[in-house]
Amino acid sequence: KELKGFMGFVPQDDIVHQDLTVREQIQFSVRLRGSTDLSKRRIEFITEDVLNVMQIDHIQNSIVGSVENRGISGGQRKRVNIGLELAAEPTLLFLDEPTSGLDSTSSLAVCLSLQKLCQLGMTSIMVIHQPRYSLFTLFDEVLLLGKGGETVFLGSSLEAKEYFENLGFEMPQNENPADWFMDVLSGEVHNDRISNFKPDMLFEMWRRRHERQDLEAGAGPNGRLLRSATKSRVLSPEEDRAILWQNLQEGWDAVDTNKDGVMDEEELKELLAHCAAMVPTDEVVRELMERMAPADDKAVTKKQFVDYLSSLSDDVARDEKLREADALGVTGPHARQPLPSMKESSDEESTAYSSDDGMSSIASANSCGTLQELSPERPGFMKQFQILTLRRLVQWWRMNRQRGIFVLALALGGVVLGVLDGYITKTPSWDAMSYLNLHTCLALLLSIFCLSVFGNDQPVFWRESASGINVQSYFMAKILINTVDVVLMTFIFTTVYFLIRQPYISYWRFIIPFIFTAYTAAGWGYFISTIVPPQHGPFMVSLVSFIICGLLGNPSTLANFMDIHIMDIAVSAVSISRWAVQMSFLIAYSRLHPDPTDLRDQAMLNTYKAVYIVEGESYGRSIGKACIWLFVMGFVLRSLSFLGLKYTNRSKQV
């Protein structure tokens, strides 16, 4: 628990919010997991840093999307997945196969971003399978494990190949060394020195090598063994160019609408604005055109664009304007001074990188210190509740399509039941069976709708819960915003039915029982969604609604349950329609005072009166008692939902 404050974990699956933009994902992560004393300006700085380092600033306003609703690409989604953890400014970052599902260039770009953060002071530890060797050698240290999880090699990625060759293994030409290492570990490679070689021997070979290194290195202060600094490979110009070409491709295709393969000044200006999130001046665009392309050309090709940007890391850029000046003898190599090396300019760069108010970059907090120093105080319950409510409100606003489907279903249900009761069967306005159908329909549809509150984004919750998000804040924020939908849908359903049916009672008295039905039915939806897998939720809700509303609350059989004390308590405790239908019947009966002449209606009315009218108890008292029962039922269901959310699937939350 103490380590969570400065440690981040990136899961293998890209667990992100599907209905938030890239920037919103990062910004909410900063606000939820950052220090309590972060200013708005500091939050913006961290967000911008993450977007820039992960190279997703050009898509910051794009919805992430899902499989059904396509959003950003797979590689971009992977970077957002990593960015969510970088937003918390971790000192130590664990990643589970961050390159799975990516092409080689995208994998290289992701690892390059992580390498840059390591240079700023963050430590990254990742599990990776079958990387290409150029990516493998970017790591400072690699740990190769054999069967059973024992160490076979731990050291610089550049020294791994030499180590295995010294053991007597010979790597074929044109073989990927990273794949060859795996073959050695699994015993698939023959060893000329050891005729009876078995993979288990690698463990003892490494132990002997490790002991020998310890003796040669000696011990430092406090008895700690001294180790030489590990080394890794830097990106080659070809790899740097490949990453730049891939990142440019999307923006180029979006701007080059005529597909002629070149950019004039206006198109180049639009491309720069797309990539840099700001519009350059005409003078800047014109100057870049002159430097990228020869003087006679009025357009820039993609190759010229990439060549120029790639050359900016050299001592002298591939500058067409400068090349022309060299040809005239005005300038030349003799007149240029090479750029200072990274080591020479490190002090200047570190000073320039700090902001004017002392704020630092993503990895600025990654200096050495105690656990308390490395683990800043995070927002408490109320602050997280405010942030999560705002985030849920943004998501709610983008759920109009899903909401529209349920609103249409509820409105259709109101129309069908209204026409059926008012014009086809012509049931009396006080008929309890028609109220049973109404409450059952509303309860079923609303409980199904509420399944999505905690069922749709369970992996996201498990990830956020594991990172320290307050579960109570998360729960209450979700419930609060969803209540808006519950009230809206209840109002639409009852209004449609009321307008068609015209039950001759006040609408506001008519809707009261349905509000309590909606409140309790939503609780069943929340509870079932926290304990049942999402794919089984609709079936379970339908079954529960049929039992607690259709069977246990049926007025024709309710009297039988009420005659048995234990059954009466059980039905009263779980059945929504037991109380909701009673409320609707008493409200209609007290207003209409029905006196039917038809014998069938008289018998039906007497049955309802025997079930719902309690001798010696006023109608108002009976209605109030029903309200209390339904309120307590809904409260208990919400409490059980919270416990289910917090304590089920514990293995996925830690």
XYZ file of C-alpha atoms in Angstrom:
654
model
C 0.000 0.000 0.000
C 2.887 2.357 0.778
C 4.367 1.750 -2.669
C 1.210 2.768 -4.575
C 1.952 6.449 -4.107
C 5.047 6.457 -6.314
C 4.525 3.310 -8.391
C 2.570 2.891 -11.607
C 1.409 -0.231 -13.423
C 0.430 -0.379 -17.096
C -1.685 -3.490 -17.837
C -1.266 -5.460 -21.032
C -4.804 -4.691 -22.191
C -5.469 -1.079 -23.109
C -7.879 -0.318 -20.266
C -9.024 3.246 -20.916
C -12.289 5.197 -20.904
C -13.884 4.720 -24.319
C -16.033 7.856 -24.238
C -13.433 10.427 -23.158
C -10.977 12.302 -25.331
C -7.268 11.616 -25.061
C -6.663 14.871 -23.205
C -9.549 14.283 -20.802
C -8.167 10.834 -19.950
C -4.772 12.265 -19.004
C -6.117 15.342 -17.232
C -8.557 13.436 -15.021
C -5.792 10.978 -14.155
C -3.573 13.875 -13.067
C -6.323 15.379 -10.925
C -7.267 12.083 -9.275
C -3.800 10.703 -8.625
C -1.730 13.832 -8.275
C -0.836 15.696 -5.132
C -3.546 17.650 -3.310
C -1.620 20.914 -3.702
C -1.461 20.793 -7.519
C -2.495 24.103 -9.040
C -4.532 24.322 -12.252
C -1.448 25.547 -14.067
C 0.621 22.636 -12.791
C -2.098 20.179 -13.878
C -2.011 21.681 -17.375
C 1.796 21.404 -17.468
C 1.749 17.731 -16.514
C -1.007 17.001 -19.035
C 0.938 18.719 -21.810
C 4.125 16.870 -20.824
C 2.424 13.478 -21.012
C 0.791 14.278 -24.356
C 4.112 15.439 -25.811
C 6.293 12.649 -24.424
C 3.868 9.947 -25.596
C 3.470 11.749 -28.955
C -0.326 11.947 -28.759
C -0.721 15.721 -28.566
C -2.046 15.859 -32.141
C -4.989 13.575 -31.215
C -5.649 15.081 -27.794
C -9.206 16.092 -28.732
C -10.135 12.736 -30.307
C -12.494 10.293 -28.577
C -10.630 7.086 -27.731
C -13.520 4.888 -28.908
C -14.043 1.136 -28.771
C -14.293 -1.861 -31.079
C -17.873 -0.935 -32.009
C -17.262 2.808 -32.260
C -13.885 3.262 -33.896
C -11.739 6.033 -32.433
C -7.966 6.340 -32.332
C -5.613 3.644 -33.658
C -4.259 0.706 -31.666
C -0.800 2.210 -31.268
C -2.242 5.521 -30.083
C -4.516 3.694 -27.660
C -1.467 1.902 -26.244
C 0.232 5.254 -25.644
C -2.849 6.589 -23.875
C -2.776 3.468 -21.707
C 0.787 4.296 -20.683
C 0.029 8.015 -20.374
C -2.608 7.360 -17.706
C 0.147 6.080 -15.427
C 2.656 8.775 -16.382
C 0.080 11.366 -15.304
C 0.584 10.207 -11.708
C 4.316 11.063 -11.951
C 5.512 7.635 -10.801
C 9.099 7.033 -9.742
C 8.810 3.374 -10.664
C 6.723 2.216 -13.643
C 5.858 -1.430 -14.347
C 4.534 -2.365 -17.785
C 3.010 -5.680 -18.844
C 3.860 -6.305 -22.499
C 3.439 -2.686 -23.655
C 4.301 -3.582 -27.257
C 1.798 -6.433 -27.715
C -0.321 -5.957 -30.828
C 1.861 -3.180 -32.247
C 3.956 -3.177 -35.397
C 7.712 -2.888 -35.064
C 7.866 0.865 -35.665
C 5.083 1.616 -33.177
C 6.799 -0.622 -30.619
C 10.027 1.251 -31.168
C 8.258 4.593 -30.694
C 6.685 3.458 -27.397
C 10.017 2.212 -26.042
C 11.721 5.415 -27.159
C 9.213 7.474 -25.174
C 9.891 5.349 -22.098
C 13.629 5.667 -22.630
C 13.304 9.461 -22.636
C 11.486 9.320 -19.300
C 14.196 7.091 -17.854
C 16.724 9.722 -18.832
C 14.701 12.181 -16.746
C 14.898 9.953 -13.668
C 12.028 7.464 -13.875
C 12.679 3.721 -13.710
C 10.723 1.532 -16.144
C 10.432 -2.234 -15.715
C 8.569 -4.151 -18.397
C 7.761 -7.681 -19.482
C 8.244 -8.099 -23.220
C 8.064 -11.079 -25.590
C 9.908 -11.596 -28.854
C 11.155 -8.053 -29.457
C 13.255 -7.315 -32.480
C 16.929 -6.900 -31.589
C 17.077 -3.171 -32.350
C 14.363 -2.682 -29.722
C 15.933 -5.181 -27.322
C 19.199 -3.254 -27.219
C 17.460 -0.035 -26.168
C 17.020 -1.422 -22.656
C 19.645 -0.558 -20.052
C 19.281 -3.958 -18.385
C 17.498 -7.169 -19.332
C 16.510 -10.118 -17.176
C 16.160 -13.449 -18.971
C 14.299 -16.151 -17.067
C 14.375 -19.877 -17.695
C 11.767 -22.491 -16.859
C 10.655 -22.147 -13.259
C 11.427 -18.428 -13.189
C 15.144 -18.757 -12.372
C 17.636 -16.214 -13.654
C 19.648 -17.062 -16.739
C 21.044 -13.611 -17.461
C 20.849 -10.155 -15.878
C 22.831 -7.310 -17.317
C 23.276 -4.940 -20.216
C 21.241 -5.756 -23.300
C 24.373 -5.259 -25.417
C 26.259 -7.945 -23.465
C 23.648 -10.725 -23.636
C 24.726 -12.063 -27.038
C 28.391 -12.148 -26.042
C 27.556 -13.959 -22.789
C 25.763 -16.841 -24.503
C 28.420 -17.136 -27.191
C 31.068 -17.439 -24.455
C 29.071 -20.352 -23.040
C 29.507 -22.232 -26.313
C 26.322 -21.360 -28.182
C 26.646 -20.256 -31.792
C 24.037 -17.996 -33.335
C 23.248 -18.570 -37.033
C 23.614 -15.695 -39.455
C 20.605 -13.436 -40.073
C 18.979 -14.701 -36.855
C 17.191 -12.302 -34.522
C 19.300 -12.459 -31.332
C 16.261 -11.862 -29.117
C 14.523 -14.915 -30.604
C 17.772 -16.872 -30.405
C 18.009 -16.152 -26.662
C 14.560 -17.716 -26.191
C 15.638 -20.788 -28.148
C 18.716 -21.132 -25.920
C 16.602 -20.855 -22.777
C 14.204 -23.539 -23.974
C 17.016 -25.947 -24.947
C 16.456 -25.736 -28.694
C 20.065 -24.650 -29.465
C 22.952 -27.156 -29.530
C 26.057 -26.432 -27.425
C 29.344 -27.654 -28.928
C 31.159 -27.587 -25.572
C 28.541 -29.471 -23.557
C 27.354 -32.625 -25.280
C 24.589 -33.404 -22.772
C 23.407 -29.811 -22.392
C 20.079 -29.207 -20.660
C 18.395 -25.831 -20.090
C 18.610 -26.275 -16.287
C 22.413 -25.967 -16.559
C 22.033 -22.312 -17.483
C 20.968 -21.507 -13.912
C 24.203 -22.834 -12.401
C 26.292 -21.185 -15.156
C 24.779 -17.815 -14.276
C 25.279 -18.333 -10.525
C 28.959 -19.073 -11.074
C 29.289 -16.036 -13.354
C 27.505 -13.867 -10.798
C 29.713 -15.052 -7.925
C 32.822 -14.412 -9.998
C 31.632 -10.881 -10.813
C 30.990 -10.209 -7.138
C 34.499 -11.254 -6.188
C 36.028 -9.140 -8.945
C 33.925 -6.094 -8.173
C 34.410 -6.161 -4.402
C 32.173 -4.463 -1.889
C 31.430 -0.803 -1.527
C 30.198 1.202 1.452
C 27.838 -0.621 3.840
C 28.829 -3.936 2.307
C 26.990 -3.294 -0.960
C 28.501 -4.751 -4.119
C 29.735 -2.268 -6.664
C 28.451 -2.675 -10.211
C 29.545 -0.929 -13.324
C 26.971 1.248 -15.028
C 24.962 -0.556 -17.624
C 24.759 0.725 -21.146
C 22.194 0.605 -23.891
C 22.091 1.505 -27.543
C 20.819 4.829 -28.847
C 18.437 5.058 -31.778
C 19.997 4.924 -35.205
C 19.140 7.649 -37.752
C 17.160 5.079 -39.753
C 15.004 4.176 -36.731
C 14.516 7.815 -35.823
C 13.463 8.504 -39.394
C 11.043 5.530 -39.427
C 9.308 6.766 -36.262
C 9.073 10.297 -37.631
C 7.701 9.003 -40.945
C 4.998 6.990 -39.179
C 3.954 9.907 -36.970
C 3.822 12.220 -39.982
C 1.723 9.843 -42.075
C -1.591 10.459 -40.316
C -1.314 14.252 -40.364
C -0.103 14.287 -43.967
C -3.018 12.178 -45.202
C -5.504 14.381 -43.341
C -4.167 17.592 -44.878
C -3.212 16.377 -48.365
C -6.815 16.008 -49.511
C -5.988 16.178 -53.215
C -3.497 13.300 -52.794
C -0.837 14.907 -54.992
C 1.916 13.968 -52.527
C 3.210 17.507 -52.003
C 2.401 20.477 -49.760
C 2.110 24.069 -50.846
C 2.372 26.914 -48.318
C -1.263 26.753 -47.251
C -1.215 22.970 -46.856
C 2.095 23.098 -44.987
C 0.634 25.683 -42.619
C -2.353 23.426 -41.986
C -0.080 20.412 -41.433
C 2.051 22.287 -38.896
C -1.088 23.443 -37.103
C -2.384 19.858 -37.033
C 0.851 18.459 -35.584
C 1.744 21.292 -33.199
C -1.767 22.292 -32.017
C -1.008 25.938 -32.882
C -1.178 27.945 -36.108
C 2.212 29.236 -37.343
C 2.563 32.620 -38.983
C 2.927 32.986 -42.751
C 6.536 34.150 -42.285
C 7.444 30.971 -40.399
C 5.828 28.774 -43.054
C 7.580 30.644 -45.846
C 10.930 30.336 -44.076
C 10.467 26.586 -43.609
C 9.506 26.198 -47.276
C 12.770 27.845 -48.306
C 14.792 25.609 -45.997
C 13.085 22.346 -46.931
C 12.789 22.693 -50.703
C 14.980 24.214 -53.451
C 14.268 27.818 -54.391
C 12.428 26.979 -57.627
C 10.011 24.555 -55.940
C 6.696 25.888 -54.729
C 5.813 22.739 -52.781
C 7.419 20.335 -50.294
C 7.417 16.566 -50.687
C 7.028 14.201 -47.781
C 10.634 13.051 -48.212
C 11.957 16.630 -48.059
C 9.874 17.282 -44.953
C 11.159 14.173 -43.152
C 14.757 14.698 -44.317
C 14.776 18.192 -42.867
C 13.281 17.228 -39.511
C 15.529 14.165 -39.194
C 18.612 16.255 -39.854
C 17.839 18.690 -37.031
C 19.589 16.323 -34.618
C 22.840 16.640 -36.596
C 25.424 19.387 -36.228
C 24.154 20.922 -39.472
C 20.628 20.483 -40.776
C 19.811 19.624 -44.380
C 18.950 23.198 -45.095
C 18.343 24.095 -48.768
C 18.780 27.797 -48.039
C 22.078 27.100 -46.270
C 23.191 24.793 -49.095
C 22.735 27.596 -51.614
C 24.754 29.945 -49.398
C 27.524 27.322 -49.171
C 27.608 27.076 -52.962
C 28.151 30.832 -53.177
C 30.952 30.690 -50.582
C 29.097 32.924 -48.158
C 28.974 30.155 -45.594
C 30.665 26.815 -45.240
C 31.881 24.208 -42.821
C 34.776 26.474 -41.813
C 32.309 29.070 -40.538
C 30.228 26.746 -38.401
C 30.701 25.601 -34.838
C 29.445 22.161 -33.900
C 26.586 21.981 -31.448
C 27.585 21.238 -27.844
C 27.216 17.642 -26.788
C 24.400 16.515 -24.573
C 26.764 16.128 -21.659
C 28.219 19.612 -22.079
C 24.835 21.270 -22.288
C 23.090 19.218 -19.624
C 23.251 21.970 -17.025
C 21.838 24.551 -19.422
C 19.069 22.211 -20.572
C 18.048 21.319 -17.051
C 17.798 24.993 -16.208
C 15.801 25.767 -19.327
C 13.465 22.855 -18.758
C 12.252 24.157 -15.425
C 9.301 26.496 -15.529
C 9.388 30.007 -14.211
C 7.524 29.166 -11.008
C 9.706 26.267 -10.059
C 7.495 23.578 -11.538
C 9.218 20.555 -12.946
C 8.457 17.991 -15.602
C 6.890 14.550 -15.390
C 9.906 12.965 -13.830
C 10.806 15.894 -11.602
C 9.474 14.180 -8.520
C 11.533 11.103 -9.213
C 14.454 12.029 -7.032
C 15.670 9.889 -4.203
C 13.899 10.129 -0.876
C 11.876 8.304 1.732
C 8.558 6.612 0.996
C 6.684 9.564 2.463
C 8.609 12.023 0.301
C 8.007 9.944 -2.832
C 4.303 9.400 -2.047
C 2.511 12.764 -2.106
C -0.807 13.171 -0.355
C -3.617 12.425 -2.791
C -7.089 14.008 -2.931
C -9.481 12.801 -0.250
C -13.039 11.551 -0.495
C -14.785 14.859 -1.193
C -12.218 16.114 -3.729
C -12.258 12.825 -5.630
C -16.048 12.825 -5.522
C -16.108 16.238 -7.216
C -13.605 15.171 -9.887
C -15.340 11.849 -10.569
C -18.744 13.543 -10.735
C -17.407 15.960 -13.350
C -15.880 13.092 -15.323
C -19.097 11.103 -15.152
C -21.045 14.166 -16.288
C -18.832 14.422 -19.383
C -19.393 10.733 -20.098
C -23.139 11.098 -19.465
C -23.376 13.855 -22.050
C -21.883 11.511 -24.659
C -24.291 8.649 -23.911
C -27.185 10.182 -25.847
C -27.482 7.281 -28.289
C -27.721 4.636 -25.564
C -30.030 6.845 -23.536
C -32.210 7.473 -26.569
C -32.731 3.735 -27.117
C -34.009 3.221 -23.564
C -36.147 6.371 -23.666
C -37.740 5.092 -26.862
C -38.330 1.660 -25.282
C -39.949 3.189 -22.199
C -42.102 5.524 -24.281
C -43.182 2.583 -26.434
C -44.018 0.609 -23.310
C -46.148 3.478 -22.048
C -47.973 3.704 -25.376
C -48.685 -0.040 -25.549
C -49.937 -0.277 -21.962
C -51.934 2.930 -22.260
C -53.708 1.813 -25.437
C -54.233 -1.676 -24.022
C -55.803 -0.464 -20.764
C -57.731 2.486 -22.162
C -59.039 1.277 -25.520
C -58.736 -2.503 -25.843
C -59.424 -4.123 -22.462
C -60.956 -0.899 -21.035
C -59.939 -1.738 -17.499
C -61.066 0.601 -14.700
C -58.669 3.323 -13.582
C -58.398 1.663 -10.163
C -57.550 -1.789 -11.500
C -54.551 -3.118 -9.544
C -53.564 -5.566 -12.312
C -52.996 -2.730 -14.767
C -50.819 -1.031 -12.148
C -48.938 -4.307 -11.677
C -48.134 -4.365 -15.402
C -47.009 -0.729 -15.297
C -44.698 -1.136 -12.303
C -43.267 -4.404 -13.609
C -42.518 -2.892 -17.014
C -40.854 0.174 -15.492
C -38.855 -1.891 -12.999
C -37.613 -4.300 -15.670
C -36.497 -1.649 -18.173
C -34.848 0.604 -15.589
C -32.987 -2.222 -13.868
C -31.621 -3.354 -17.246
C -30.568 0.218 -18.015
C -28.793 0.528 -14.640
C -26.704 -2.580 -15.329
C -24.380 -0.428 -17.433
C -23.514 1.887 -14.526
C -21.059 -0.562 -12.953
C -21.067 -3.385 -15.501
C -19.742 -1.733 -18.656
C -16.416 -0.403 -17.377
C -15.418 -2.965 -14.760
C -11.796 -3.291 -16.005
C -11.373 0.486 -15.769
C -12.679 0.450 -12.194
C -10.376 -2.422 -11.237
C -7.421 -0.500 -12.611
C -8.362 2.739 -10.862
C -9.163 0.951 -7.613
C -5.747 -0.712 -7.670
C -4.107 2.687 -8.130
C -5.785 4.120 -5.032
C -9.018 5.724 -6.255
C -11.573 6.106 -3.443
C -14.247 3.471 -4.097
C -16.932 5.353 -2.181
C -16.326 8.512 -4.225
C -16.470 6.485 -7.443
C -19.691 4.772 -6.354
C -21.503 7.927 -5.279
C -20.486 9.884 -8.386
C -21.852 7.150 -10.637
C -25.106 6.875 -8.672
C -25.635 10.638 -8.596
C -25.365 11.168 -12.351
C -27.362 8.044 -13.170
C -30.207 9.323 -10.994
C -30.803 12.010 -13.619
C -31.497 9.311 -16.222
C -33.691 7.317 -13.827
C -35.882 10.361 -13.074
C -36.015 11.366 -16.753
C -37.100 7.922 -17.938
C -39.671 7.553 -15.163
C -41.176 10.895 -16.104
C -41.366 9.973 -19.808
C -42.906 6.545 -19.152
C -45.575 7.792 -16.761
C -46.366 10.893 -18.828
C -46.967 8.916 -22.021
C -49.215 6.430 -20.209
C -51.044 9.164 -18.303
C -51.827 11.189 -21.430
C -53.234 8.143 -23.235
C -55.026 6.550 -20.292
C -56.437 9.693 -18.601
C -56.971 8.039 -15.170
C -58.885 11.032 -13.679
C -56.414 11.643 -10.851
C -53.706 14.250 -10.341
C -50.554 13.488 -12.315
C -48.292 14.357 -9.385
C -50.150 11.904 -7.148
C -50.131 9.345 -9.949
C -46.336 9.503 -10.426
C -45.317 9.133 -6.749
C -45.477 5.288 -6.637
C -43.539 5.068 -9.900
C -40.741 7.249 -8.508
C -40.287 4.777 -5.649
C -40.460 1.856 -8.085
C -37.747 3.443 -10.216
C -35.598 4.138 -7.133
C -35.795 0.532 -5.938
C -35.487 -1.065 -9.399
C -32.330 0.969 -10.055
C -30.912 -0.476 -6.829
C -31.500 -4.001 -8.143
C -29.709 -3.072 -11.368
C -26.711 -1.656 -9.460
C -26.508 -4.664 -7.150
C -26.715 -7.299 -9.877
C -24.131 -5.472 -12.017
C -21.562 -5.632 -9.185
C -21.868 -9.368 -8.491
C -22.771 -10.894 -11.875
C -20.642 -10.870 -15.063
C -21.943 -8.291 -17.584
C -22.975 -10.929 -20.128
C -25.346 -12.536 -17.592
C -26.762 -9.296 -16.191
C -29.865 -8.893 -18.418
C -30.923 -12.502 -17.814
C -30.573 -12.163 -14.038
C -32.436 -8.848 -13.983
C -35.290 -10.279 -16.063
C -35.565 -13.272 -13.749
C -35.484 -11.150 -10.597
C -38.039 -8.667 -11.967
C -40.383 -11.487 -12.942
C -40.205 -12.986 -9.447
C -40.287 -9.899 -7.207
C -42.781 -7.951 -9.325
C -44.828 -10.362 -11.417
C -45.166 -13.293 -8.988
C -44.729 -12.024 -5.434
C -46.605 -8.776 -6.039
C -49.582 -10.184 -7.940
C -52.740 -9.030 -6.061
C -54.588 -12.262 -6.915
C -52.048 -14.374 -4.990
C -50.719 -11.805 -2.523
C -53.394 -12.646 0.047
C -52.046 -16.223 0.232
C -48.553 -14.934 1.080
C -49.871 -12.491 3.655
C -51.651 -15.263 5.576
C -48.262 -16.848 6.374
C -46.250 -14.590 8.679
C -42.789 -15.577 7.406
C -43.853 -15.288 3.773
C -45.478 -11.934 4.468
C -42.194 -10.582 5.844
C -40.164 -12.062 2.961
C -42.482 -10.665 0.274
C -42.616 -7.274 1.984
C -38.810 -7.166 2.113
C -38.061 -7.970 -1.546
C -41.141 -7.299 -3.685
C -41.372 -3.875 -5.308
C -44.903 -4.311 -6.619
C -46.139 -5.459 -3.180
C -45.884 -1.846 -2.029
C -45.926 0.133 -5.286
C -49.195 -1.369 -6.544
C -50.764 -0.801 -3.124
C -49.773 2.884 -3.303
C -51.209 3.287 -6.812
C -54.445 1.495 -5.876
C -55.002 3.521 -2.692
C -54.303 6.820 -4.483
C -56.818 5.927 -7.225
C -59.398 4.503 -4.776
C -59.275 7.499 -2.439
C -59.757 9.865 -5.383
C -62.339 7.951 -7.455
C -64.401 6.152 -4.767
C -65.405 3.459 -7.287
C -68.800 1.724 -7.036
C -68.942 -0.690 -9.994
C -72.243 -2.195 -11.091
C -70.708 -5.094 -12.975
C -70.492 -8.205 -10.800
C -67.047 -9.107 -12.109
C -65.721 -5.631 -11.300
C -67.331 -5.758 -7.857
C -65.639 -9.063 -7.061
C -62.289 -7.769 -8.345
C -62.599 -4.556 -6.284
C -63.449 -6.511 -3.130
C -60.339 -8.670 -3.666
C -58.112 -5.595 -3.998
C -59.660 -3.953 -0.928
C -59.071 -7.072 1.131
C -55.414 -7.130 0.122
C -54.459 -3.441 0.167
C -56.800 -1.702 2.644
C -55.742 -2.346 6.237
C -58.588 -2.186 8.744
C -58.169 0.675 11.212
C -55.370 2.287 9.181
C -55.836 5.435 7.107
C -54.970 5.538 3.436
C -52.303 8.138 4.071
C -50.652 5.986 6.733
C -50.661 2.946 4.433
C -49.141 4.970 1.594
C -46.489 6.389 3.928
C -45.581 2.910 5.177
C -45.221 1.704 1.583
C -42.919 4.653 0.812
C -40.732 3.778 3.812
C -40.504 0.104 2.811
C -39.495 0.957 -0.756
C -37.015 3.606 0.377
C -35.354 1.207 2.816
C -35.319 -1.503 0.129
C -33.570 0.828 -2.329
C -31.090 1.992 0.327
C -30.206 -1.574 1.304
C -29.726 -2.537 -2.349
C -27.393 0.425 -2.864
C -25.432 -0.524 0.242
C -25.105 -4.090 -1.039
C -24.040 -2.686 -4.421
C -21.250 -0.728 -2.753
C -20.070 -3.801 -0.856
C -20.220 -5.854 -4.037
C -18.258 -3.237 -5.943
C -15.575 -2.996 -3.283
C -15.175 -6.591 -2.161
C -15.939 -8.759 -5.194
C -13.157 -9.422 -7.731
C -10.584 -8.419 -5.111
C -7.852 -10.272 -6.997
C -8.341 -7.890 -9.935
C -8.190 -4.755 -7.783
C -4.827 -5.272 -6.106
